XYZ file of N, CA and C in Angstrom:
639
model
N 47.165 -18.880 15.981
C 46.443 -17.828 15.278
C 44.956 -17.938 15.603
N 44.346 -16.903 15.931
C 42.852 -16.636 16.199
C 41.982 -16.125 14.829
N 41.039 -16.085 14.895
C 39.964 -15.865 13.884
C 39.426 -14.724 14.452
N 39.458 -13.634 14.208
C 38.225 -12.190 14.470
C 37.871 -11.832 13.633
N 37.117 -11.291 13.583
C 36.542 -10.451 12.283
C 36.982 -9.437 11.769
N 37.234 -8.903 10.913
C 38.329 -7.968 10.138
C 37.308 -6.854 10.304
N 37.591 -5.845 11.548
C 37.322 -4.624 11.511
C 36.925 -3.604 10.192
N 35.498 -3.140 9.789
C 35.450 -1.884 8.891
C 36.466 -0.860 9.585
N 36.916 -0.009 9.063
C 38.115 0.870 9.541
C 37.626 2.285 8.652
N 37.199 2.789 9.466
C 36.739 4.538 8.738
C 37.285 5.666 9.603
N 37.894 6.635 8.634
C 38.446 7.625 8.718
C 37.290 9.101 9.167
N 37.438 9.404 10.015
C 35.583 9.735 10.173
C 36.841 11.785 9.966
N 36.817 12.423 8.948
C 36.817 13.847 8.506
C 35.866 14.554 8.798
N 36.212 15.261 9.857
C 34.756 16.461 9.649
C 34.765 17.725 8.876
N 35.994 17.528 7.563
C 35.751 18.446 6.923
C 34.932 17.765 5.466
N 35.004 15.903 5.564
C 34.311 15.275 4.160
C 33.597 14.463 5.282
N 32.563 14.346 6.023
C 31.742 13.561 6.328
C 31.391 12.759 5.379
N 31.213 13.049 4.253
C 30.347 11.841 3.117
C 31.473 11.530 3.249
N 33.175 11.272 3.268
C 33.968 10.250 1.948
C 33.601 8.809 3.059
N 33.143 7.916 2.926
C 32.630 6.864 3.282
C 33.543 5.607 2.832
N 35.026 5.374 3.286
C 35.582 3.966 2.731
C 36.409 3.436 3.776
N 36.101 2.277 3.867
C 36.194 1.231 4.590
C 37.753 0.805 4.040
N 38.935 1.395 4.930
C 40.553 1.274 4.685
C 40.923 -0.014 4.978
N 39.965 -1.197 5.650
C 40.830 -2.263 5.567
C 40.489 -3.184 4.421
N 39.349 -2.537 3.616
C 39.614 -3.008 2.547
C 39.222 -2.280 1.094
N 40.524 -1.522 0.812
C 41.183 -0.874 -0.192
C 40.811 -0.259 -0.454
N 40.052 0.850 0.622
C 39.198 1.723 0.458
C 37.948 1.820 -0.260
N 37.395 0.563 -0.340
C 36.302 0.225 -0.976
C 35.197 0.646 0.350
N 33.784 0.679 -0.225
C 32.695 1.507 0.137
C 32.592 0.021 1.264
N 31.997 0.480 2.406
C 32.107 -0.318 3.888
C 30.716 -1.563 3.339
N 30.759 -2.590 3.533
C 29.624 -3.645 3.632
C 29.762 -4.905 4.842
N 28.424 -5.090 5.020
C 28.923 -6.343 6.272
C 27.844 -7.518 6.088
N 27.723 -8.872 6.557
C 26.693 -10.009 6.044
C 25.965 -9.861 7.476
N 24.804 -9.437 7.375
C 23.602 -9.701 7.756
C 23.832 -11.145 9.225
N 23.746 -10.595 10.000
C 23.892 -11.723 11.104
C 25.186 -12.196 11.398
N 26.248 -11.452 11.227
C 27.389 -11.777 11.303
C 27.848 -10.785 12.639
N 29.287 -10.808 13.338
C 29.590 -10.111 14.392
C 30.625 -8.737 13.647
N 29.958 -7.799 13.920
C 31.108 -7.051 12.944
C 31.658 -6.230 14.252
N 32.681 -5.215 13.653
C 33.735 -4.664 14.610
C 33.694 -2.896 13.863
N 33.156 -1.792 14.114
C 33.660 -0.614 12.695
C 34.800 -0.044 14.123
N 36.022 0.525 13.772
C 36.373 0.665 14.167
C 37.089 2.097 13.412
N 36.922 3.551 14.200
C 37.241 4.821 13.578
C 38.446 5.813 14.039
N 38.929 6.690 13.241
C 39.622 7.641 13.367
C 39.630 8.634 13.765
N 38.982 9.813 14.088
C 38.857 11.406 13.964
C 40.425 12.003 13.351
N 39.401 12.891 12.452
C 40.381 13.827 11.864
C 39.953 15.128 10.893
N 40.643 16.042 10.526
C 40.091 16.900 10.187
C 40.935 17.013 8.678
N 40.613 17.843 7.595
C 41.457 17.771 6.517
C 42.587 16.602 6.063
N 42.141 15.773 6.306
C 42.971 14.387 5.940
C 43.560 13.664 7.058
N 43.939 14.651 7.948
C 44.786 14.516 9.533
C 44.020 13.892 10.726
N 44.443 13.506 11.436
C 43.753 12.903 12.492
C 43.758 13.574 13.718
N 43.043 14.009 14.115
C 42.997 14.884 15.795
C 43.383 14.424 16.606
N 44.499 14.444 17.154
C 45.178 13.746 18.010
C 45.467 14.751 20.020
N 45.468 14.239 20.690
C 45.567 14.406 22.143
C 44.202 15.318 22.252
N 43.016 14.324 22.151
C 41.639 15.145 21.904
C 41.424 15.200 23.489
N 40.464 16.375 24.242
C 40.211 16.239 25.516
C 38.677 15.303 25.461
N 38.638 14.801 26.664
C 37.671 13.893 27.443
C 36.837 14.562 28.346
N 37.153 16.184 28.787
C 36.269 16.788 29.612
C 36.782 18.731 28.944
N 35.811 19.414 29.206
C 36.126 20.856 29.193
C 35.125 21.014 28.195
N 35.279 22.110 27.791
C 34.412 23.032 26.289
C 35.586 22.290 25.586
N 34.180 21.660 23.797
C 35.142 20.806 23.274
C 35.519 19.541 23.376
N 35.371 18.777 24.500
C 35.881 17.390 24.893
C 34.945 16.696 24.164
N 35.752 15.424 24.259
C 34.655 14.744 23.400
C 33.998 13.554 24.694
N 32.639 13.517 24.588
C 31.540 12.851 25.567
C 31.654 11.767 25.232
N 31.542 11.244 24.145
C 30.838 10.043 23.210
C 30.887 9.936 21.790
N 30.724 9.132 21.419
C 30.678 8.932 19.837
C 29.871 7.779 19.664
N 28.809 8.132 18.349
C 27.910 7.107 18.646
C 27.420 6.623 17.098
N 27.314 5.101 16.791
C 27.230 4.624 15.231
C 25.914 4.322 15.166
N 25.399 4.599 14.141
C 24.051 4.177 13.920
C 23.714 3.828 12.468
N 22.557 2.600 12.415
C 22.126 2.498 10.986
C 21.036 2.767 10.900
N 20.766 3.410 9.919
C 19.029 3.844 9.551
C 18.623 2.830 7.852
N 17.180 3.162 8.069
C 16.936 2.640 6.500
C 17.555 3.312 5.187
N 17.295 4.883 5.683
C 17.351 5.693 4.284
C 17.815 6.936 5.210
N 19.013 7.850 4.021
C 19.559 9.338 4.522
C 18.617 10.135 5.682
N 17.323 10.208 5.606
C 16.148 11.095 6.247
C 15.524 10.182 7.279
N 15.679 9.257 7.073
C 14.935 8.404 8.168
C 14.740 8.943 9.551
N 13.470 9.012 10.105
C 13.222 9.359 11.295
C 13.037 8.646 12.089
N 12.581 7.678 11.685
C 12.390 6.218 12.815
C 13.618 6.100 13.932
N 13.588 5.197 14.670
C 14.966 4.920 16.118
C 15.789 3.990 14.911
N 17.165 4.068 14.858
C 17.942 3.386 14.403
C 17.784 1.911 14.336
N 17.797 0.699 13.528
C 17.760 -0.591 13.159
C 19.131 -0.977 14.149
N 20.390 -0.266 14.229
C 21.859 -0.741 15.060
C 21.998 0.709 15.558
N 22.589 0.593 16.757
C 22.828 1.795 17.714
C 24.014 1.150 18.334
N 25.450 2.141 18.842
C 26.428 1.747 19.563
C 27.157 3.183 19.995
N 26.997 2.935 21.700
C 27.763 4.628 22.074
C 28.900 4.125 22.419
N 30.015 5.018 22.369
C 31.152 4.653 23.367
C 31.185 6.342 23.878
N 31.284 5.821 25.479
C 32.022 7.118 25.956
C 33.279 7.543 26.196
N 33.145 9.047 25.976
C 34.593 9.518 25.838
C 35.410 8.692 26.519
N 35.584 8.201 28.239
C 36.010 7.842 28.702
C 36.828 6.171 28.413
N 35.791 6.124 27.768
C 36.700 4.349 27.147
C 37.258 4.671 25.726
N 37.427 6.025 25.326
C 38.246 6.303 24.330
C 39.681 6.161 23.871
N 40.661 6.007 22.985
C 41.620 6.281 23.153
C 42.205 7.523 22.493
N 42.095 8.733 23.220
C 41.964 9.438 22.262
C 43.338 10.401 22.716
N 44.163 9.487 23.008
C 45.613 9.793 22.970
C 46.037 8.885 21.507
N 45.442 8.773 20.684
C 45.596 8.055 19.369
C 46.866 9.204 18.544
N 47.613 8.475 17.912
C 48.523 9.410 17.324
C 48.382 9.584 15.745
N 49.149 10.310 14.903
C 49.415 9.391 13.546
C 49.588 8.710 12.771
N 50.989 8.111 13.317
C 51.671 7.492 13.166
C 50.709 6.214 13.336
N 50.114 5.919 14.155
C 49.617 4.822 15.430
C 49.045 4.333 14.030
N 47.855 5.481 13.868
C 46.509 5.179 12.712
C 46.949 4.511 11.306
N 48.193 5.887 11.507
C 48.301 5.260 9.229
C 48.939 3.901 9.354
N 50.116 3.559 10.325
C 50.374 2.142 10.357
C 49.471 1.215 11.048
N 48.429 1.224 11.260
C 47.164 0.587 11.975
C 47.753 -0.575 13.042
N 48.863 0.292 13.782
C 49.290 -0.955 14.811
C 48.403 -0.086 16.058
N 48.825 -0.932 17.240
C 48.428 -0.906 18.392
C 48.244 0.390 19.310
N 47.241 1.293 19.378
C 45.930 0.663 19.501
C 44.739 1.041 18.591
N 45.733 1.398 17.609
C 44.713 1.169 15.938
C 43.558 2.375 15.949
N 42.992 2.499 17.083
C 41.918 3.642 16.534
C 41.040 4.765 18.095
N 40.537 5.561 17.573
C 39.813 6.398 18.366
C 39.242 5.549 19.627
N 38.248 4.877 18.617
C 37.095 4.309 19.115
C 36.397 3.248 18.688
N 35.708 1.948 19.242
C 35.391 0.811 18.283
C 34.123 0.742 18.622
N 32.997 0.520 18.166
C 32.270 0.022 17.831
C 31.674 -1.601 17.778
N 31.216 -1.875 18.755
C 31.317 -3.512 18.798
C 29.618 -3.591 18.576
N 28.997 -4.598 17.504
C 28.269 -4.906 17.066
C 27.668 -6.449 17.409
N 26.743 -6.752 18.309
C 27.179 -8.583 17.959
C 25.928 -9.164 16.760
N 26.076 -10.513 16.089
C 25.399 -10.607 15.346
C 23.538 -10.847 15.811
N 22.964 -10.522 17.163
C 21.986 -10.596 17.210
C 21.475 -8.575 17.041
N 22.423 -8.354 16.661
C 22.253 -6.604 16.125
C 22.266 -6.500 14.670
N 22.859 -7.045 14.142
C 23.038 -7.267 12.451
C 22.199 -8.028 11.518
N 21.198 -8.624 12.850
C 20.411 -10.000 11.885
C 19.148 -8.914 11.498
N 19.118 -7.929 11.160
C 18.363 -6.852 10.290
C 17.483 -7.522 9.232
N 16.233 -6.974 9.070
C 15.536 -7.302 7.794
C 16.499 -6.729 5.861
N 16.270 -7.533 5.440
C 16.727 -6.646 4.127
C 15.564 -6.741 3.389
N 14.319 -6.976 3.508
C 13.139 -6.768 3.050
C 12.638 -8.214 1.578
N 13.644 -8.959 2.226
C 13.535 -9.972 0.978
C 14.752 -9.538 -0.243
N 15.321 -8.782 -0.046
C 16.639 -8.480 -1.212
C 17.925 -9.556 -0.861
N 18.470 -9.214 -1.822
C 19.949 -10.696 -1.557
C 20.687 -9.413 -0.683
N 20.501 -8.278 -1.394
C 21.460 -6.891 -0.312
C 21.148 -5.886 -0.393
N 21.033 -4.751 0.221
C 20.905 -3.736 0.256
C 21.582 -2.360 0.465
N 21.246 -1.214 0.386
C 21.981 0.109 0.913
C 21.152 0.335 1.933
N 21.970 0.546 3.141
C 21.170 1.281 4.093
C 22.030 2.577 4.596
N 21.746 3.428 5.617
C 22.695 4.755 6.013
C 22.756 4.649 7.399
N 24.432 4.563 7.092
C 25.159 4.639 8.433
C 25.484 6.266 8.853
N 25.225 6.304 10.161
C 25.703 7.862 10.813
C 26.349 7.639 11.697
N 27.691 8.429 12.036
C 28.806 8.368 13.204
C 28.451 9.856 13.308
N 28.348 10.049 14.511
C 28.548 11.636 15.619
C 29.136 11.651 16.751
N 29.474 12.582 16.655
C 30.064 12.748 18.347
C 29.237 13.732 18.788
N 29.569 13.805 20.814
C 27.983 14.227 21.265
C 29.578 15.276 22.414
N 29.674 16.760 22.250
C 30.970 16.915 23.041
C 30.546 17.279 24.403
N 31.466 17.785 25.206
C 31.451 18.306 26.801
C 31.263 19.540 27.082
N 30.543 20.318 26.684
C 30.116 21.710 26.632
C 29.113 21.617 27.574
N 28.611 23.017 28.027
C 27.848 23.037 29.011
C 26.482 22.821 28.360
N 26.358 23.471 27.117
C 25.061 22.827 25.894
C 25.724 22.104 25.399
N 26.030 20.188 25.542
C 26.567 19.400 24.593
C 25.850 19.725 23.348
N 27.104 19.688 22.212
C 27.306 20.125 20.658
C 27.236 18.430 19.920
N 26.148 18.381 18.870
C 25.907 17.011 18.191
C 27.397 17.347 17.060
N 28.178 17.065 16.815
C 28.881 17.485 15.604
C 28.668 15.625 14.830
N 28.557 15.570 13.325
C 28.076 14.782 12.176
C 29.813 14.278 11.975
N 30.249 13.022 11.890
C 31.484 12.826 11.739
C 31.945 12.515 10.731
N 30.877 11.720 9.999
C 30.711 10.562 9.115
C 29.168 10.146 8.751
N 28.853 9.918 7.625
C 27.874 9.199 7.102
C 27.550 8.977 5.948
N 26.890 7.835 5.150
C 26.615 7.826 3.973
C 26.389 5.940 4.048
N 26.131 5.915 2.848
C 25.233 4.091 1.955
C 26.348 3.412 2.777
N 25.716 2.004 3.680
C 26.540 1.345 3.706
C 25.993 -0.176 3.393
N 26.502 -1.240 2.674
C 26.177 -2.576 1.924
C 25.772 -3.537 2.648
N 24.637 -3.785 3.004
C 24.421 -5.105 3.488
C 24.302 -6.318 3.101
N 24.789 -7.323 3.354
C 24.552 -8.792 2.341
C 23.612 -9.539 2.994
N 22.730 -10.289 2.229
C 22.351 -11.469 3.276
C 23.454 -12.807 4.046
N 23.275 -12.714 4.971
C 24.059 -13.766 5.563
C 23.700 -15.033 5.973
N 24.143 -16.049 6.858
C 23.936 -17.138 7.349
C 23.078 -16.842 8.410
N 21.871 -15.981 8.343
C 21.327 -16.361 9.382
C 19.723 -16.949 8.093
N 18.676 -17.395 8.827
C 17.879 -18.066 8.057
C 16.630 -17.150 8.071
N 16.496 -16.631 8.996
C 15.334 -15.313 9.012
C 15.419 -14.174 9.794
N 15.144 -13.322 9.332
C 15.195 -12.127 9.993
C 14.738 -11.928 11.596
N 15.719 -11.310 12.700
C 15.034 -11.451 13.686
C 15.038 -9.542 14.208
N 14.079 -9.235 14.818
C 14.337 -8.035 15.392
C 15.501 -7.362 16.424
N 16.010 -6.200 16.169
C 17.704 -6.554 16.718
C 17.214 -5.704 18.011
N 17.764 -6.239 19.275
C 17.692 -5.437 20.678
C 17.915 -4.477 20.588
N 17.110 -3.373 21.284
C 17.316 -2.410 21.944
C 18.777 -2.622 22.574
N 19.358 -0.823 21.981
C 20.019 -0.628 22.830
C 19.817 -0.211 24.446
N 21.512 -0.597 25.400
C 20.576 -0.203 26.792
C 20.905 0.909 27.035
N 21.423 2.025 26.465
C 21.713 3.234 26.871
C 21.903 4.302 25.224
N 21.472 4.894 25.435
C 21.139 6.175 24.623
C 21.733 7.614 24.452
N 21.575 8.148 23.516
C 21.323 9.555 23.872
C 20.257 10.219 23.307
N 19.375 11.009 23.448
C 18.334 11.948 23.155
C 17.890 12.901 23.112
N 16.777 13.760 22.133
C 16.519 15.050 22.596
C 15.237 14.984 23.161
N 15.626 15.495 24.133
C 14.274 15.887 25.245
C 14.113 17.432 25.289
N 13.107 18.382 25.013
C 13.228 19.928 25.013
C 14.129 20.470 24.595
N 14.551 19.901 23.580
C 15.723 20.709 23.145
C 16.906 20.661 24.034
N 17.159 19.926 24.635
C 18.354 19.313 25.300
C 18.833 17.726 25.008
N 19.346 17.205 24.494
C 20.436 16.200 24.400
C 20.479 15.193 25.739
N 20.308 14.326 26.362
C 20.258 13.846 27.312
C 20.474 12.484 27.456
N 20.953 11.612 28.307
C 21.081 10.296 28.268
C 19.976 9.572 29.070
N 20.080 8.498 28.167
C 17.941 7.507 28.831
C 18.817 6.096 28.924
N 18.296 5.550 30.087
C 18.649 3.841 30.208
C 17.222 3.108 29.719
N 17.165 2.332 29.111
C 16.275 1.647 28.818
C 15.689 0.437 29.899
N 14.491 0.483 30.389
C 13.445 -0.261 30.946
C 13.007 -2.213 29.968
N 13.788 -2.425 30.100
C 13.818 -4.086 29.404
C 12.095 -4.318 29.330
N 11.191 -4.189 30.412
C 9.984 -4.983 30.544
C 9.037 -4.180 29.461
N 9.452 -2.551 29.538
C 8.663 -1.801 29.064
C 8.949 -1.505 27.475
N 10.241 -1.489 27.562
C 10.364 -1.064 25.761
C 10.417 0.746 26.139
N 10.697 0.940 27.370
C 10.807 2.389 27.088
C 11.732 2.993 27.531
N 12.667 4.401 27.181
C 13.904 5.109 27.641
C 13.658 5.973 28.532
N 14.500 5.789 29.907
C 13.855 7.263 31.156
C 15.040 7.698 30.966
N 15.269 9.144 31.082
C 16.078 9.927 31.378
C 16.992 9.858 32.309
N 18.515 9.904 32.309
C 19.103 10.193 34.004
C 19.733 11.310 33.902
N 19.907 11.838 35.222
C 20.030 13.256 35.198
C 20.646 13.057 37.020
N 21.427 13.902 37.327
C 21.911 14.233 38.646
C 21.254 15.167 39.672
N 20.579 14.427 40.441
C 19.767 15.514 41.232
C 20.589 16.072 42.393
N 21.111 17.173 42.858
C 21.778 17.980 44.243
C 20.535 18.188 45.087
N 20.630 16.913 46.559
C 20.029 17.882 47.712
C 20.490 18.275 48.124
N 20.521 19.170 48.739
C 21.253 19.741 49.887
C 22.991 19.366 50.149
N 23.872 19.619 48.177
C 24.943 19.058 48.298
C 25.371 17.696 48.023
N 23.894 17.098 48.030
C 24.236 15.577 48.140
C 23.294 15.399 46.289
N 24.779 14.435 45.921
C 24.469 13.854 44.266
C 24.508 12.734 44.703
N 23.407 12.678 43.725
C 22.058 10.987 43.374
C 22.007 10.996 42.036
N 21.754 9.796 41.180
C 21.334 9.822 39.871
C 19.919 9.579 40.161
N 19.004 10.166 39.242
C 17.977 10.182 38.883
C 17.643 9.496 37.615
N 16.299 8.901 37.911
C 15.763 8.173 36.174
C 14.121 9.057 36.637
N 13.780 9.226 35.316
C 12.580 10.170 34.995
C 11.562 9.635 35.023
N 10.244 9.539 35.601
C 9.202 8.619 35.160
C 8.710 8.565 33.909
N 8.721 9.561 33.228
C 8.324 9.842 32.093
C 9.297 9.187 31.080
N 8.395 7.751 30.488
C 9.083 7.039 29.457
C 9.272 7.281 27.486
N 10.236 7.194 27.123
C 10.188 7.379 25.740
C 10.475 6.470 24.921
């Protein structure tokens, strides 16, 4: 027998974005300890149901799905934890059956967190509320932000001994002009360039932007 960490497990409704409970344990409101390795691991579904044989490309597909923690509901600042998965490492041949009996392969999409992402300030509190947001980002020719999930989620203090600042994520998504776009992050600089596919003459290159964010 192995030791992992017992996956948060959320049902992400886009017809109740707020209902916010963490099914692997008893549907109680989601919490995790501060410096620990956590796992959230989600569903899609709509009216109670789960969306099942979702597409990965077309109008509609799903691009990505991406978890984030903020301080507070409005927060504008860059997220404290950031995690994308793309469509492509999805499983989004996920069934019903699969989900409500949480066997193999249990979910949409996971979320892997490690604890140098979690070792978050709690400002000197033993715990706190902070706000978690799940979205998906789809395959439209204007990718569509759709809100999946969000609301308070519990932080504890944990075994770590002081607060450390949690890494940058290395890949993103963003709005640039009112377009949605993906930025790799520059390690030396602390800043996000854009990539984008440039056609010469037929011929595709990825591009990164000089212009840092």
């Amino acid at each position: 027998m192995t030791l992992t960490p017992l996956p948060i497990r959320l049902f992400c409704d886009v017809a109740a974005p707020g209902n916010l409970n963490d099914l692997n344990r008893n549907s109680q409101p989601p919490s995790f300890y501060r410096g620990d390795d956590i796992e959230i691991d989600i569903g899609l579904g709509e009216n109670g149901s789960l969306l099942t044989s979702l597409a990965s490309s077309g109008a509609g597909g799903v691009a990505s799905v991406t978890c984030q923690l903020f301080q507070t509901e409005n927060d504008t600042d860059d997220p404290m934890m950031s995690c994308t998965v793309l469509g492509s490492a999805m499983n989004l041949s996920l069934t019903q059956t699969e989900w409500t009996n949480n066997t193999t392969p249990f979910y949409h999409a996971a979320f892997i967190f490690p604890n140098s992402q979690t070792a978050i300030s709690l400002n000197g509190q033993s715990s706190i509320n902070y706000w978690l947001r799940i979205f998906a980002t789809t395959t439209d020719t204007t990718p569509k932000v759709i809100t999946l999930l969000e609301g308070a989620i519990n932080i504890k203090d944990g075994p770590i001994s002081s607060a450390s600042v949690p890494p940058l994520a290395q890949f993103r998504f963003y709005t640039v002009a009112g377009q949605i776009v993906p930025q790799l992050l520059d390690c030396t600089t602390g800043l996000y360039h854009t990539l984008a596919i440039l056609n010469d003459a037929g011929t595709l290159t990825l591009q990164l932007s000089d212009t840092g964010y």
